Amino acid sequence: MTAAKRPRRGPRLSPAEIETMFERLKALNPKPVTELEYRTPYELLVAVTLSAQATDVGVNKATRKLFPVANTPQAIAALGVEGLKPYISTIGLYNTKAANVVAMARQLIEQHDGQVPRERAALEALPGVGRKTANVVLNTAFGEPTMAVDTHIFRVANRTGLAPGKTVRAVEDELLRVVPPPFLHDAHHWLILHGRYVCKARKPDCPHCALRDLCRFKDKTPGEPDPVAG
């Protein structure tokens, strides 16, 4: 008697597989949080703005010195561009970022009474703030079910078959469509952390991946599966 063949799987995860995927990610990390250090929505906005093409570790090193001195739009505006630069000079593109952060502070004071707005359009109108930064702030500071697609999420969504797409916006829209509502608020953080520490760009840690049996990635890193990961 021949063994039953496993059913062929398509390039995309099924709804049941997506449910299983997020159940596992939640079990591993029930309360995921950003690795950027912040205490207020404004500190988060500044940190995310500084994090473009930089690591969270590098941004945290800079803001640990900056925020005790200036962590409000008024204080940043008072520092000015030249006053801000020494605090963030270890971060890539710091000249442009300094100009944007100071201009953002002034616009927040002039148009929003120094408060970070909760509306996407208002956030994206701020200097240096694009859709991804707005999504992070809306999700992390204000609890909105948004999806900030960075390089990690883009990679994980395509590799696994969770939400394949050729552009960042296509992946964002697909994730919002397929991620089950109970998981949507935290999905952004789960996927970033999975991409950062497991599904890495050059050599994904497939043997220790909790999603290995679900994942559609054809070129998995060889190795014996971790018994815990499955």
C-alpha positions as MATLAB code, in Angstrom:
seq = 'MTAAKRPRRGPRLSPAEIETMFERLKALNPKPVTELEYRTPYELLVAVTLSAQATDVGVNKATRKLFPVANTPQAIAALGVEGLKPYISTIGLYNTKAANVVAMARQLIEQHDGQVPRERAALEALPGVGRKTANVVLNTAFGEPTMAVDTHIFRVANRTGLAPGKTVRAVEDELLRVVPPPFLHDAHHWLILHGRYVCKARKPDCPHCALRDLCRFKDKTPGEPDPVAG';
ca = [
       0.000    0.000    0.000;
       1.548    3.284   -1.065;
       1.752    6.233    1.273;
      -0.788    8.958    0.697;
       0.598   11.924   -1.174;
       0.586   15.257    0.565;
      -1.784   17.697   -1.151;
      -0.051   20.242   -3.352;
       0.104   23.677   -1.836;
      -0.256   26.902   -3.735;
       2.171   29.834   -3.522;
       0.032   31.589   -0.930;
      -0.837   30.569    2.592;
      -4.429   29.524    3.105;
      -6.617   31.350    5.627;
      -6.228   28.406    8.021;
      -2.450   28.504    7.656;
      -2.400   32.256    8.264;
      -4.426   31.739   11.436;
      -1.933   29.091   12.566;
       0.993   31.356   11.694;
      -0.189   34.174   13.927;
      -1.251   31.845   16.711;
       2.346   30.587   16.819;
       3.846   34.080   16.669;
       1.554   35.171   19.488;
       2.470   32.143   21.590;
       6.164   33.004   21.208;
       5.664   36.716   21.976;
       2.226   37.572   23.416;
       2.891   41.316   23.760;
       5.268   42.442   20.998;
       6.608   45.981   21.174;
       8.823   48.198   19.074;
      12.531   48.112   19.860;
      12.700   51.892   19.576;
      12.789   53.535   22.993;
      10.142   56.207   23.612;
       7.766   57.483   26.284;
       5.439   59.810   24.363;
       3.904   59.884   20.867;
       6.281   62.718   19.987;
       9.361   60.803   21.081;
       8.153   57.867   18.976;
       7.575   60.111   15.965;
      11.112   61.514   16.224;
      12.652   58.078   16.763;
      10.867   56.562   13.771;
      11.838   59.525   11.593;
      15.473   59.031   12.607;
      15.298   55.273   11.998;
      15.054   55.469    8.204;
      18.089   53.597    6.808;
      19.398   53.219   10.363;
      19.157   50.545   13.042;
      16.939   50.796   16.107;
      20.048   50.223   18.227;
      21.766   53.219   16.659;
      18.704   55.427   17.035;
      18.285   54.456   20.686;
      21.902   55.396   21.426;
      21.262   58.848   19.984;
      17.869   59.474   21.592;
      19.131   58.416   25.031;
      21.257   61.566   24.868;
      18.760   63.734   22.994;
      15.475   63.123   24.813;
      16.685   64.112   28.320;
      17.635   67.468   26.771;
      14.854   67.937   24.213;
      11.806   65.700   23.876;
       9.058   68.148   22.904;
       8.462   70.096   19.695;
       9.181   73.318   21.560;
      12.545   72.067   22.852;
      13.574   70.629   19.470;
      12.611   73.840   17.701;
      14.651   75.793   20.239;
      17.678   73.582   19.574;
      17.514   74.310   15.865;
      19.191   72.288   13.156;
      22.761   73.023   14.230;
      21.931   72.324   17.866;
      20.289   69.010   17.003;
      23.013   67.653   14.738;
      25.556   66.728   17.444;
      22.977   64.447   19.113;
      22.181   62.509   15.954;
      25.472   62.705   14.035;
      26.080   58.960   14.457;
      22.916   58.202   12.454;
      22.953   57.975    8.678;
      21.654   60.982    6.719;
      21.734   63.044    9.913;
      21.946   66.398    8.106;
      18.684   65.806    6.252;
      17.059   64.235    9.300;
      18.022   67.166   11.524;
      16.419   69.598    9.088;
      13.265   67.471    8.872;
      12.912   66.934   12.635;
      13.259   70.656   13.364;
      10.850   71.600   10.563;
       8.441   68.946   11.853;
       8.633   70.391   15.369;
       7.820   73.875   14.095;
       4.886   72.609   12.042;
       3.504   70.691   15.033;
       3.652   73.891   17.098;
       2.103   76.065   14.385;
      -0.614   73.695   13.172;
      -1.283   71.177   15.963;
      -0.595   72.998   19.252;
       2.547   70.922   19.711;
       0.611   67.634   19.683;
       1.150   64.652   17.388;
      -1.970   64.308   15.214;
      -3.839   61.002   15.070;
      -4.896   61.447   11.428;
      -2.869   59.896    8.614;
      -3.123   62.891    6.298;
      -1.881   65.266    8.995;
       1.002   62.951    9.894;
       2.070   62.499    6.270;
       1.997   66.273    5.789;
       4.809   66.639    8.356;
       8.369   67.058    7.032;
      10.210   63.741    6.823;
       7.102   61.657    7.498;
       5.979   59.154    4.875;
       3.344   56.452    4.888;
       5.490   53.932    6.760;
       6.356   56.354    9.566;
       2.716   57.411    9.830;
       1.659   53.768   10.065;
       4.126   53.087   12.874;
       2.913   56.067   14.887;
      -0.753   55.273   14.291;
      -0.233   51.649   15.326;
       2.238   51.946   18.181;
       1.270   55.261   19.765;
      -2.464   55.277   19.064;
      -3.408   51.602   18.738;
      -4.664   51.749   15.150;
      -4.622   48.460   13.155;
      -2.173   49.716   10.536;
       0.657   47.867    8.806;
       4.011   49.618    8.415;
       5.783   47.581    5.738;
       9.558   47.845    6.023;
      12.184   45.631    4.358;
      11.695   42.912    6.994;
       7.927   42.705    6.589;
       8.195   42.910    2.804;
      10.617   39.960    2.821;
       8.618   37.825    5.255;
       5.313   38.484    3.488;
       6.765   37.413    0.134;
       8.919   34.509    1.288;
       6.313   32.803    3.400;
       3.440   33.282    0.977;
       1.534   35.302    3.571;
       0.984   38.366    1.385;
       3.028   38.313   -1.835;
       3.370   41.617   -3.610;
       5.775   43.475   -5.892;
       5.549   46.799   -4.072;
       5.463   47.895   -0.451;
       1.956   49.283   -0.876;
       0.723   46.064   -2.513;
       2.058   44.039    0.418;
       0.518   46.470    2.921;
      -2.895   46.245    1.285;
      -2.720   42.453    1.087;
      -1.683   42.120    4.730;
      -4.606   44.265    5.811;
      -6.848   41.966    3.785;
      -5.545   38.562    4.935;
      -4.394   39.014    8.548;
      -7.229   37.900   10.866;
      -8.674   40.877   12.802;
      -7.717   39.540   16.273;
      -4.045   39.599   15.238;
      -3.978   42.772   13.165;
      -2.918   45.221   15.862;
       0.255   43.275   16.751;
       0.984   41.750   13.324;
       3.293   44.603   12.355;
       5.611   43.939   15.296;
       5.506   40.143   15.019;
       6.490   40.255   11.359;
       9.275   42.818   11.850;
      10.822   40.828   14.695;
      10.506   37.567   12.761;
      12.266   39.133    9.780;
      14.938   40.751   11.924;
      15.914   37.716   13.977;
      14.730   34.578   12.133;
      13.805   35.176    8.493;
      16.972   37.183    7.880;
      17.844   38.477    4.421;
      21.068   36.623    3.654;
      20.693   33.441    5.671;
      17.274   32.798    7.178;
      17.351   30.624   10.292;
      14.954   28.073    8.837;
      15.962   25.204   11.178;
      14.797   27.237   14.178;
      11.759   28.839   12.530;
       8.377   28.207   14.109;
       6.763   28.753   10.702;
       8.984   26.408    8.699;
       6.290   23.847    7.898;
       3.915   26.561    6.686;
       6.427   28.667    4.758;
       6.450   28.586    0.939;
      10.101   29.704    0.621;
      11.790   27.216   -1.714;
      15.421   27.885   -0.761;
      15.204   27.144    2.950;
      18.473   27.116    4.865;
      19.328   23.434    5.421;
      19.502   21.940    8.884;
      17.535   19.763   11.217;
      14.296   21.399   12.320;
      14.150   22.517   15.907;
      11.715   20.163   17.745;
      10.100   23.190   19.351;
       9.843   25.110   16.077;
       8.278   22.177   14.225;
];
